[in-house]
Short mmCIF file of C-alpha atoms in Angstrom, two decimals:
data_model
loop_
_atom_site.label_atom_id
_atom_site.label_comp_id
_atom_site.label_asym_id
_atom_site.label_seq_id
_atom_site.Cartn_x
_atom_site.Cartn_y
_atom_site.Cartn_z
CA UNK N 4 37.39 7.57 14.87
CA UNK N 5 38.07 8.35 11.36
CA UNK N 6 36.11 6.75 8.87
CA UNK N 7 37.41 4.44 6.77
CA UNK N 8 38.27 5.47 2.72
CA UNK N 9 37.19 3.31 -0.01
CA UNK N 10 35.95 2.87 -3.20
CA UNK N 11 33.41 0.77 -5.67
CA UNK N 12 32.39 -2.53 -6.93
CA UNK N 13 32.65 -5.12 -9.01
CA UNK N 14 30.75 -8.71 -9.56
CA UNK N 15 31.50 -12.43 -10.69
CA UNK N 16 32.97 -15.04 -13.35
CA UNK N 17 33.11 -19.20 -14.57
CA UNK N 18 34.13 -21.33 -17.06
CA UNK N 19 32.67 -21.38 -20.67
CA UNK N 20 30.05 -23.98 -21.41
CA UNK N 21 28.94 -24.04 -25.06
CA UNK N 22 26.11 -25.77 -27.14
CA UNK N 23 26.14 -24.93 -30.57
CA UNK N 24 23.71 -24.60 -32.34
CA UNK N 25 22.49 -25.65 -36.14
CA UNK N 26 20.21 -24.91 -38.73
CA UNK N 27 18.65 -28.36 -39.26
CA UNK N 28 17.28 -27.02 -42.52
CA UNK N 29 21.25 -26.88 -43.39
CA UNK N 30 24.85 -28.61 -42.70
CA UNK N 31 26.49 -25.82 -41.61
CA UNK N 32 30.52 -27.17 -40.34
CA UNK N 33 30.67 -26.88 -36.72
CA UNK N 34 33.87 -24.67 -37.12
CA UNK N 35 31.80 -22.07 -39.04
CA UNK N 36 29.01 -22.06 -36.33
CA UNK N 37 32.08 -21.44 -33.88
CA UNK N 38 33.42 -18.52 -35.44
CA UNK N 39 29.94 -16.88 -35.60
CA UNK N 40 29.77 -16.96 -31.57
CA UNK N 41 33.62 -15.82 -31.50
CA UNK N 42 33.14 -13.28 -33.67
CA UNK N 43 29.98 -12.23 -31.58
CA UNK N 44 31.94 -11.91 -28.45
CA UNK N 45 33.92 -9.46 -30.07
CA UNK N 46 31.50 -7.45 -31.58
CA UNK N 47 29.56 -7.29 -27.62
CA UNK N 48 32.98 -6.06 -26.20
CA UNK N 49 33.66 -3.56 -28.98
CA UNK N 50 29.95 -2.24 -27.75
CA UNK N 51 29.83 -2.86 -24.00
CA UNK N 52 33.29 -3.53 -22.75
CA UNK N 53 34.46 -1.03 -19.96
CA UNK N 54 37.85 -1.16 -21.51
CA UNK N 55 36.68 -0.78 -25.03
CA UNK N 56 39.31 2.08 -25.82
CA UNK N 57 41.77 -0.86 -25.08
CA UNK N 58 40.44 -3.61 -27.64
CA UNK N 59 41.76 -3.84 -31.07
CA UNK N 60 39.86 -2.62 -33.82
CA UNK N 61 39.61 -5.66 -35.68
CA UNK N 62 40.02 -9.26 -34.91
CA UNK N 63 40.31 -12.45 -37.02
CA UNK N 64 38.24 -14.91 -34.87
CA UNK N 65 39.55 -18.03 -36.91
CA UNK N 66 43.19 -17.62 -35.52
CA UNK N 67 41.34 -19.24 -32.01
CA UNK N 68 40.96 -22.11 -30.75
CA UNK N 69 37.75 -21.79 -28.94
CA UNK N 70 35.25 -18.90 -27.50
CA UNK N 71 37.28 -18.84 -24.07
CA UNK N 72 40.45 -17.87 -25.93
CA UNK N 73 39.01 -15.43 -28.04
CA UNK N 74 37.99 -13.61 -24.46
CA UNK N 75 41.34 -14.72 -22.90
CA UNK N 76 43.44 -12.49 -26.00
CA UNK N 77 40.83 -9.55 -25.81
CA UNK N 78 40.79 -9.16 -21.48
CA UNK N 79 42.54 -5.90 -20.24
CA UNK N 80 44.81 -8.13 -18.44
CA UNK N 81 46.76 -5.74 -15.54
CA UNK N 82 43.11 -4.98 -14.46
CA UNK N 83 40.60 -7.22 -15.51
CA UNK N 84 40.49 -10.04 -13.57
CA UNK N 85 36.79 -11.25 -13.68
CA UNK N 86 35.18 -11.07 -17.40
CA UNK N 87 33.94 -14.53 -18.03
CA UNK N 88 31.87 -16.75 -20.26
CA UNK N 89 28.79 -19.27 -19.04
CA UNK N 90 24.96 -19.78 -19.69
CA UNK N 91 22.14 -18.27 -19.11
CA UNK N 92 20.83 -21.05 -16.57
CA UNK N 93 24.16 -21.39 -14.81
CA UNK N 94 24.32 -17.46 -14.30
CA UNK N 95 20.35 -16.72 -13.29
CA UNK N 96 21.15 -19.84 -11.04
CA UNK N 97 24.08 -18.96 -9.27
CA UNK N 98 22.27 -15.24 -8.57
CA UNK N 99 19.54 -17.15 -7.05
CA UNK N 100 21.27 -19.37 -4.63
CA UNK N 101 20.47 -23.00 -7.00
CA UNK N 102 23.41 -25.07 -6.68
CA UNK N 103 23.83 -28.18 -8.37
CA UNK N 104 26.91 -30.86 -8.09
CA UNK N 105 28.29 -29.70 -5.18
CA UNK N 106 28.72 -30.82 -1.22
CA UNK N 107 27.80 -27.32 0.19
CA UNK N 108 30.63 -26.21 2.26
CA UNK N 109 33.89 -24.74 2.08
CA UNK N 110 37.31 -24.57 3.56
CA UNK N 111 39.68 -21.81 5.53
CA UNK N 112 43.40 -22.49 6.83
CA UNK N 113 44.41 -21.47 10.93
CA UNK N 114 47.32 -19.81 11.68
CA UNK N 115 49.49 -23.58 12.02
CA UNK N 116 47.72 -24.64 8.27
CA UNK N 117 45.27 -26.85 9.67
CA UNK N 118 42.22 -27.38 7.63
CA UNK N 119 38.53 -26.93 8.91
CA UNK N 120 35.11 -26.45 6.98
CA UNK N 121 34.59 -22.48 7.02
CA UNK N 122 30.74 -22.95 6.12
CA UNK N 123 28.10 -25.38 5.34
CA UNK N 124 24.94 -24.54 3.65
CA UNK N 125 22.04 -26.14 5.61
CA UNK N 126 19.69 -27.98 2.42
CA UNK N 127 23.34 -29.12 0.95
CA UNK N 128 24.56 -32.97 1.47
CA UNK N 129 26.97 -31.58 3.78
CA UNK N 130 24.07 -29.46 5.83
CA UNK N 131 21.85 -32.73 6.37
CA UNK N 132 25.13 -34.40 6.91
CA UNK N 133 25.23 -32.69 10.09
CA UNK N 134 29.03 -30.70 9.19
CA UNK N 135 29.60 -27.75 10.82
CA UNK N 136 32.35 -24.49 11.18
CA UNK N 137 35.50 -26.08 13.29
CA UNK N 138 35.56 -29.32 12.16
CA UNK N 139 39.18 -30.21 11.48
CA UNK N 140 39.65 -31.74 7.96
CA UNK N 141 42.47 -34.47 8.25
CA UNK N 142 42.21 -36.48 5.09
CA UNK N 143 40.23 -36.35 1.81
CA UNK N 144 39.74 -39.38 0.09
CA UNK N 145 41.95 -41.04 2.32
CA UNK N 146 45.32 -38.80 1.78
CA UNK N 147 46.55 -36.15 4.63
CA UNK N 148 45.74 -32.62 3.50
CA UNK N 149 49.38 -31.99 2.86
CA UNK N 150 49.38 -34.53 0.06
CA UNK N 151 47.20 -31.76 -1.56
CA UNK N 152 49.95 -29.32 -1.43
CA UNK N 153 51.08 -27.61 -5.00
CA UNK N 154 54.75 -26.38 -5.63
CA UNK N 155 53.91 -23.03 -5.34
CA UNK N 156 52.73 -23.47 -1.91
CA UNK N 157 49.48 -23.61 -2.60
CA UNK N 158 47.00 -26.14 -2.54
CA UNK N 159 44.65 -27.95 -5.32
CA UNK N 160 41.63 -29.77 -3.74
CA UNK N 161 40.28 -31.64 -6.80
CA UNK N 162 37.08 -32.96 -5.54
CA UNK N 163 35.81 -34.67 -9.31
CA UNK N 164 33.16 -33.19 -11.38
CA UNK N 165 30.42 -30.58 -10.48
CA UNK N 166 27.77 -33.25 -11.37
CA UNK N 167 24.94 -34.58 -9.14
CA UNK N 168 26.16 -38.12 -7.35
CA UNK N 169 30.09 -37.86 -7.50
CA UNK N 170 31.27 -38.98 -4.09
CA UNK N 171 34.03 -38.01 -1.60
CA UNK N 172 35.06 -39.31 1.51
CA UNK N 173 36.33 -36.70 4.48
CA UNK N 174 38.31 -37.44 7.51
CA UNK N 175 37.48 -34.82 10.28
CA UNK N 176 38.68 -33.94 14.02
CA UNK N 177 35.72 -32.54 15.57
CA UNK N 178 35.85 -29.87 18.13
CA UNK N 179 35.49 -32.21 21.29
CA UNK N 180 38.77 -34.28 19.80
CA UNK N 181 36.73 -37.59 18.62
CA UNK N 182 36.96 -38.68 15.51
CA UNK N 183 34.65 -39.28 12.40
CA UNK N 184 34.53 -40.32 8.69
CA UNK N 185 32.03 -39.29 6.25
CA UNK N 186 31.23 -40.26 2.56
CA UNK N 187 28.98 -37.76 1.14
CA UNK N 188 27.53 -37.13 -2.49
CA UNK N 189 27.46 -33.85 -4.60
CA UNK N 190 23.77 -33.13 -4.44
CA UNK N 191 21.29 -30.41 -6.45
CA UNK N 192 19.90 -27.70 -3.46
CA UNK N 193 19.14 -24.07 -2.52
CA UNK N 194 21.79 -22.11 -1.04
CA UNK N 195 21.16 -20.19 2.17
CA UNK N 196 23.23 -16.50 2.17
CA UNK N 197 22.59 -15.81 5.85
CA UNK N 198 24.58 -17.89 7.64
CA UNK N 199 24.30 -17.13 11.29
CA UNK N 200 22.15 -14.43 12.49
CA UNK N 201 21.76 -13.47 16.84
CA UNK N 202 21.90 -10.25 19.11
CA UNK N 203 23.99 -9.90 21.74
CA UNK N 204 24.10 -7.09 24.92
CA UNK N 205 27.24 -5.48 25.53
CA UNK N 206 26.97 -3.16 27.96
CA UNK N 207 23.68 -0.87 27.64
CA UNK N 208 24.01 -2.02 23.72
CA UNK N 209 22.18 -4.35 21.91
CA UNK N 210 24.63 -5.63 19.14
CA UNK N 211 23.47 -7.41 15.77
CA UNK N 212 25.65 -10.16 14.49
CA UNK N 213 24.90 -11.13 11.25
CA UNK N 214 26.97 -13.86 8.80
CA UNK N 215 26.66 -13.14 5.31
CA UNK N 216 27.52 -15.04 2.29
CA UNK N 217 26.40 -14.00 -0.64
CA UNK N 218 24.23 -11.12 -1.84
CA UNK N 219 21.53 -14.01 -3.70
CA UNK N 220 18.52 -12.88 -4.72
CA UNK N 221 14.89 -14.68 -3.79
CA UNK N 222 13.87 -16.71 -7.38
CA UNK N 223 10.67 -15.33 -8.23
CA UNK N 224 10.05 -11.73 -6.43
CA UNK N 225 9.66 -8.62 -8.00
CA UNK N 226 10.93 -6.43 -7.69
CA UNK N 227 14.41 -8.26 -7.44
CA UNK N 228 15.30 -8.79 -3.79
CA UNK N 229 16.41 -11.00 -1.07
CA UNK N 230 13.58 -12.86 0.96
CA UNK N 231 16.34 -13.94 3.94
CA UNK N 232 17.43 -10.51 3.69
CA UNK N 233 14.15 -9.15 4.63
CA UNK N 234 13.41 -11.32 7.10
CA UNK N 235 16.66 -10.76 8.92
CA UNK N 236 16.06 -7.20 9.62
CA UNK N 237 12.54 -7.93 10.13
CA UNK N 238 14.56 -9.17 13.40
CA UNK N 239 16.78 -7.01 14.34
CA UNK N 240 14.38 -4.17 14.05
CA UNK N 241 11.94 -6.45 16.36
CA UNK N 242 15.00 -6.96 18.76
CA UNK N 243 15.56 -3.21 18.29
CA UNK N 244 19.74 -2.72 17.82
CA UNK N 245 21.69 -0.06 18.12
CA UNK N 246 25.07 -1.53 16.84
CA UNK N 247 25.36 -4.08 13.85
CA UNK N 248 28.30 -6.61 12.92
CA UNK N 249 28.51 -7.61 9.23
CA UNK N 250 30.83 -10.47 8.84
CA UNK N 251 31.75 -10.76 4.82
CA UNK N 252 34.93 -12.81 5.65
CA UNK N 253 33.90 -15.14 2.78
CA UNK N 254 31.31 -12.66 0.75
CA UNK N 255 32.67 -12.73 -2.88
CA UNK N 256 29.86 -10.89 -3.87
CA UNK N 257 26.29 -10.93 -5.95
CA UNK N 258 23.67 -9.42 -6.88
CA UNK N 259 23.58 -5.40 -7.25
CA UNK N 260 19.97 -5.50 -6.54
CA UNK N 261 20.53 -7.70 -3.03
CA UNK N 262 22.72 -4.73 -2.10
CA UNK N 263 20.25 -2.00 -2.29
CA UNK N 264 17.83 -3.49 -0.28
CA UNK N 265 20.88 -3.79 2.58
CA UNK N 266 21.80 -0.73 1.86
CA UNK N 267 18.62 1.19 2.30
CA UNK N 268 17.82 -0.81 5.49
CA UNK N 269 21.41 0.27 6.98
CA UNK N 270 22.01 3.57 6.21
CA UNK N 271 20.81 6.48 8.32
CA UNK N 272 17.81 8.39 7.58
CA UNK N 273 19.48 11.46 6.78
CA UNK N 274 20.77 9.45 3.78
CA UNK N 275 17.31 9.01 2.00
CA UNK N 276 16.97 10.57 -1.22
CA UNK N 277 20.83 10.89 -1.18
CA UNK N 278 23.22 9.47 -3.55
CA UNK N 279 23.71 6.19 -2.83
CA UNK N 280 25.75 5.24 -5.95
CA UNK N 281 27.18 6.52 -9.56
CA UNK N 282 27.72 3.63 -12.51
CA UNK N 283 29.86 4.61 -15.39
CA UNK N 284 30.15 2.98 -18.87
CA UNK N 285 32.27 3.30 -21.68
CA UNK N 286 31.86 6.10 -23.91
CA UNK N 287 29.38 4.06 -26.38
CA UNK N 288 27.39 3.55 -23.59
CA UNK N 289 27.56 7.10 -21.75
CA UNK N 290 23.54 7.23 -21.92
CA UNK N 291 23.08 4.12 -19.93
CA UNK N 292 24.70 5.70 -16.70
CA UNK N 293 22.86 6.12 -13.93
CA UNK N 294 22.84 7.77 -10.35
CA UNK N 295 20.47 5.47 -7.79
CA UNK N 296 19.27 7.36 -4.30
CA UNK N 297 18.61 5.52 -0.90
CA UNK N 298 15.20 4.79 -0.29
CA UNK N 299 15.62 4.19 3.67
CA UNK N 300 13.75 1.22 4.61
CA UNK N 301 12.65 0.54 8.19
CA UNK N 302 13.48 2.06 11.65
CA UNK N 303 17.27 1.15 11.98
CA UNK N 304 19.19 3.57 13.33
CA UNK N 305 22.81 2.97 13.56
CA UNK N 306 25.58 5.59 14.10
CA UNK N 307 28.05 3.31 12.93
CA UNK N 308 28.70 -0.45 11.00
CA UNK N 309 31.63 -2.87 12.02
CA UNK N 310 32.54 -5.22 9.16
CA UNK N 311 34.41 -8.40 9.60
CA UNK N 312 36.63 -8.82 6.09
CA UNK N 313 39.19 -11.00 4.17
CA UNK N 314 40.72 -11.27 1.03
CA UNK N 315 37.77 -13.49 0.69
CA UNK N 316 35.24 -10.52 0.53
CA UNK N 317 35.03 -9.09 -2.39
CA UNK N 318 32.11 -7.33 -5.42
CA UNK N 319 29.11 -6.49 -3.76
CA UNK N 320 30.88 -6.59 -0.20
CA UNK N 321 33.13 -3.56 -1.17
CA UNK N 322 30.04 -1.81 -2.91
CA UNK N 323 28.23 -2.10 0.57
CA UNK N 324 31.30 -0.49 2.40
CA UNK N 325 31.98 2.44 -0.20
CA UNK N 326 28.25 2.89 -0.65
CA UNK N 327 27.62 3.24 3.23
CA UNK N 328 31.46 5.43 4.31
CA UNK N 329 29.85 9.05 2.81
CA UNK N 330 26.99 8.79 5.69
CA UNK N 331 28.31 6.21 8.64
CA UNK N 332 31.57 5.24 10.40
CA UNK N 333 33.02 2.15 9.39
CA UNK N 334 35.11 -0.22 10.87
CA UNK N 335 36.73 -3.13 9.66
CA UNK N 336 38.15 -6.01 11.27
CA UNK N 337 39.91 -8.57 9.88
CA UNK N 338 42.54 -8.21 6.67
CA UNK N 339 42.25 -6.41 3.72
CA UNK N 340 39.36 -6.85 1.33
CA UNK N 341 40.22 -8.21 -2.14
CA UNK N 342 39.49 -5.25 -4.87
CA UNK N 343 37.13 -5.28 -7.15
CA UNK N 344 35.88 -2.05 -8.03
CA UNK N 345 33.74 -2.73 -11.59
CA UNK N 346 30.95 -4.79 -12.68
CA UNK N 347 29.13 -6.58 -14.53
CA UNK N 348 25.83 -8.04 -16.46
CA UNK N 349 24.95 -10.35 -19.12
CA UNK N 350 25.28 -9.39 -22.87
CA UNK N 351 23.28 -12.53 -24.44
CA UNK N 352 20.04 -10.66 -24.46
CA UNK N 353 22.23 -8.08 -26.90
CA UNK N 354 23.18 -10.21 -28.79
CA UNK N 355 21.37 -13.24 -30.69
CA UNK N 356 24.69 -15.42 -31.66
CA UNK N 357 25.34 -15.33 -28.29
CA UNK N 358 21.75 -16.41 -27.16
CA UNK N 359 20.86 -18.86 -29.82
CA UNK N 360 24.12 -20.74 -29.24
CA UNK N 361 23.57 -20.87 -25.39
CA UNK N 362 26.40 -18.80 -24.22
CA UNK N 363 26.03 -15.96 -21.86
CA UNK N 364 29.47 -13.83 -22.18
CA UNK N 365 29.22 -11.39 -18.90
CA UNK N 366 32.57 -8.84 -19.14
CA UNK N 367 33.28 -5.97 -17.08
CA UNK N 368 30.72 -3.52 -18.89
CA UNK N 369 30.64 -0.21 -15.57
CA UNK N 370 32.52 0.94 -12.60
CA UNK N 371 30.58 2.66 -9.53
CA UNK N 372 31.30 5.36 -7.65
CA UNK N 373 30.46 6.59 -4.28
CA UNK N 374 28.17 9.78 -3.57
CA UNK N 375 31.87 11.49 -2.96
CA UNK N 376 33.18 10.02 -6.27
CA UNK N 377 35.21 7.40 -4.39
CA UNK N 378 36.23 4.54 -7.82
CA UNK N 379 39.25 2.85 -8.71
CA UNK N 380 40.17 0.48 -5.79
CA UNK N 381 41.73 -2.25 -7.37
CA UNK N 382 43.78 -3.23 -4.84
CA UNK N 383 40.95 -3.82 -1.55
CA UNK N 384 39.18 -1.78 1.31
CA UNK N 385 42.46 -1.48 4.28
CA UNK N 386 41.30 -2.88 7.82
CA UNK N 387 40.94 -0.87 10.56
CA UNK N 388 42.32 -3.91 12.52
CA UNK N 389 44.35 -6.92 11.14
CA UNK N 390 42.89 -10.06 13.18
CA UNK N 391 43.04 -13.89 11.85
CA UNK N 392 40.87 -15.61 10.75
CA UNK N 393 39.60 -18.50 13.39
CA UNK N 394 37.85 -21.04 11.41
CA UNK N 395 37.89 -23.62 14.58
CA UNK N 396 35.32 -22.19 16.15
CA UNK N 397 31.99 -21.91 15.19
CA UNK N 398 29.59 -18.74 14.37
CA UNK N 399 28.16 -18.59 17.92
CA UNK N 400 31.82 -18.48 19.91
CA UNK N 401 32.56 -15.42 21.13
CA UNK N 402 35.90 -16.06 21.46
CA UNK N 403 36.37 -16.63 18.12
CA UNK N 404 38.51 -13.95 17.31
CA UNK N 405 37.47 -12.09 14.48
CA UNK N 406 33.83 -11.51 16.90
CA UNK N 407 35.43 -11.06 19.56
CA UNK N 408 37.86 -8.06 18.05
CA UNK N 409 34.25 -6.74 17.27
CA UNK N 410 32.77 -6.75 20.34
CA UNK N 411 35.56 -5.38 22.37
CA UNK N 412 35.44 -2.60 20.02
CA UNK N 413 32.06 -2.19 20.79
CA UNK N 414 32.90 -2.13 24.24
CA UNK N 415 36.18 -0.32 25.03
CA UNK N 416 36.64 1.28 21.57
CA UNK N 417 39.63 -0.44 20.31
CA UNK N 418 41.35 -3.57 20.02
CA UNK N 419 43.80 -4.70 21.93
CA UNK N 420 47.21 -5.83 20.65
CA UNK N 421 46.57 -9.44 21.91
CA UNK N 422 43.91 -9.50 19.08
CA UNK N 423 45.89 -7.43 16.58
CA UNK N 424 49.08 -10.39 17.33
CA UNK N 425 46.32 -12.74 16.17
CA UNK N 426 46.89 -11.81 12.00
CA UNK N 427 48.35 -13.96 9.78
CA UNK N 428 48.41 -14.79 5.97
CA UNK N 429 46.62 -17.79 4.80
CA UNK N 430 48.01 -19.83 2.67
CA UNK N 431 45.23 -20.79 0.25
CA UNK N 432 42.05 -19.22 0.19
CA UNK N 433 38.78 -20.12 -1.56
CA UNK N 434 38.73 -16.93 -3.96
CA UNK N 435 41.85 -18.17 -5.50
CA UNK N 436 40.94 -21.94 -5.90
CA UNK N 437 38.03 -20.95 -8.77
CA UNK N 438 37.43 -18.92 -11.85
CA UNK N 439 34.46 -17.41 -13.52
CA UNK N 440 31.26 -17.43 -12.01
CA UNK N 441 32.08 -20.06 -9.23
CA UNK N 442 35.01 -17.50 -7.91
CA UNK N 443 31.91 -14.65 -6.66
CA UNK N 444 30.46 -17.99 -5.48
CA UNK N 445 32.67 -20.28 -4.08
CA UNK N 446 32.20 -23.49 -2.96
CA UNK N 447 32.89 -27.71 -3.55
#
């Protein structure tokens, strides 16, 4: 089978929360304190941006109404989709799993637009709550999921604010066809990134199944690196595998970091010391580019990786795939990944208007390429197979479909056209229901 031919990365985004900050030694008007942090997002694009060539050369910050508008006029709009403004704390929180005013689930559309929860995180108020994948969500807060319905077709699930002890009341069919009703508070807890984790024998093959989330990295090692990530190949190397399934069906992406350690415990041997990627700046920042190599950890050796995708995966998921393509075959299952080939870090620590005044501006600053050179994907990874998305059944059901595509492939070496009948379109989709930082990390 040919392997499949893809590109780079990308990372994250949120909304703008700003404290300024004053001299107390003297009034300064709060207007003039505003214009110093507008004026310093400008000054970190013209420096960092990946589109600088785009930006104008001068700008009079005064003409805006706040910091998030000043971005809003200076984003290169037909590609950049994912520059964004936060804090410091909200960003080194969401890259280490610490969620705060939220349930801890999400939600994915069948095929006939009924609602279920797609995940729950286990230490959430919706984890202890006992929620699982395939519950059927009938009614939020007492009104039928259609009364949630936009114009456009869409939906808009306003759930209150992302504060600790707002409450919300759910309606669910559960799998066995009873009924229950649950009133849960948003809560303050640690996000878990591997979902579902299990090996399976098909045939003469031992097959790794692995649900990922988010590339999070463990608070507090060094270097930076995923704990759960370790400790999940720590088992399938125990359980010894020869065939792995990645399912990133709802992976908008994370931590760069998170994905080298993956990578280097995936890819073949023959890959260590190899290119593994390529980042690119802007011209003022041509010396800060940078080739990384794979340092192959562990005994893993797999011919070949089968991903499940979405539209929901996305950053660090489509790094993974372009990174591993030079050296492996790939195979994807599922639809269509969602593009985004650049990234991104924080400029505060560049900048001391931004970081005095509490506001961490984090742009597209690189692209990444491929060891063949393999960029530019802005519109997603293609599937190998187009198969729907079952969110009725849980992670263990092999017949959900999206696994079960997988493991035939394993088995016969295709999918069948039963499966392949199975796509369809959702009509709302997490990835789309946030912005900023919240849309790599999705979640009410």
């Amino acid at each position: 089978m040919s392997k499949v031919r893809l590109s780079i990365w990308g990372i994250f985004m949120v909304a703008v929360m700003l404290f300024p900050a004053c001299n107390p030694e003297e009034e300064i008007p709060a207007i003039v304190q505003e214009d110093v942090v507008k004026k310093a997002i400008f000054e970190s694009l013209k420096e960092w941006y990946y589109w600088e060539s785009e930006l104008p050369q001068t700008l009079d910050v005064s003409k805006f109404a706040s910091n998030q508008a000043v971005l809003d006029e200076l984003m290169f709009k037909p590609l950049d989709r994912w520059s964004y403004l936060t804090t410091r704390a909200a960003f080194d929180a969401a890259f280490t799993g610490q969620a705060s005013g939220a349930h801890g689930f999400s939600f994915a559309f069948d095929q006939d637009e009924k609602l279920f929860v797609a995940f729950v995180y286990d230490e959430a108020p919706a984890g202890k709550d006992g929620w699982k994948r395939g519950w059927q969500i009938t009614q939020i807060n007492g009104k039928p999921i259609s009364d949630y319905k936009t114009s456009t077709g869409g939906y808009s699930f306003n759930l209150g604010a992302n504060e600790v002890g707002v409450t919300n009341t759910f309606k669910f069919k559960l799998p066995d066809g009873t009924e229950t009703t649950r009133t849960i508070q948003k809560g303050a807890f640690q996000t878990n990134s591997v979902l579902y984790k299990n090996v399976y024998e098909v045939g003469s093959k031992k097959v790794g199944h692995w649900v990922y989330q988010s590339f999070k990295a463990t608070a507090g090692l060094s270097p930076t690196r995923s704990q759960e990530v370790e400790d999940l190949f720590n088992y399938f190397i125990a359980e010894g595998i020869n065939e792995l399934i990645i399912d990133l069906r709802y992976n908008g992406g994370g931590s760069v970091a998170v994905t080298e350690q993956i990578l280097n415990y995936i890819a073949p041997s023959s890959a260590n010391g190899r290119v593994m990627y390529t980042n690119k700046h802007n011209g003022n920042k041509f010396g800060n580019n940078r080739t990384v190599n794979f340092s192959k950890k562990g005994n893993l050796n797999l011919d070949r990786v089968i991903f499940i995708t979405s539209r929901g995966s996305a950053s660090a998921s489509e790094l993974l795939v372009n990174c591993l393509d030079p050296y492996m075959d790939l195979v994807l299952i599922g639809d269509n990944t969602y593009g985004k080939p650049v990234g991104s870090f924080p400029l505060s620590s560049f900048n001391r208007n931004l970081s005095s005044n509490d506001v961490e501006l984090v742009p597209i600053t690189f692209a990444i390429a491929n060891s063949e050179g393999r960029a530019e994907y802005f519109d997603g990874f293609p599937v190998n197979f187009t198969v729907g998305d079952d969110p009725a059944r849980n992670w263990d059901d092999k017949e959900e479909k999206r696994l079960k595509a997988a493991l035939e492939f394993i088995q016969s070496g295709s999918v069948s056209a039963r499966m392949k009948h199975t796509s369809y379109i959702p009509k709302w989709e997490m990835i789309d229901a946030f912005e900023g930082l919240m849309k790599e990390f999705p979640m009410y």
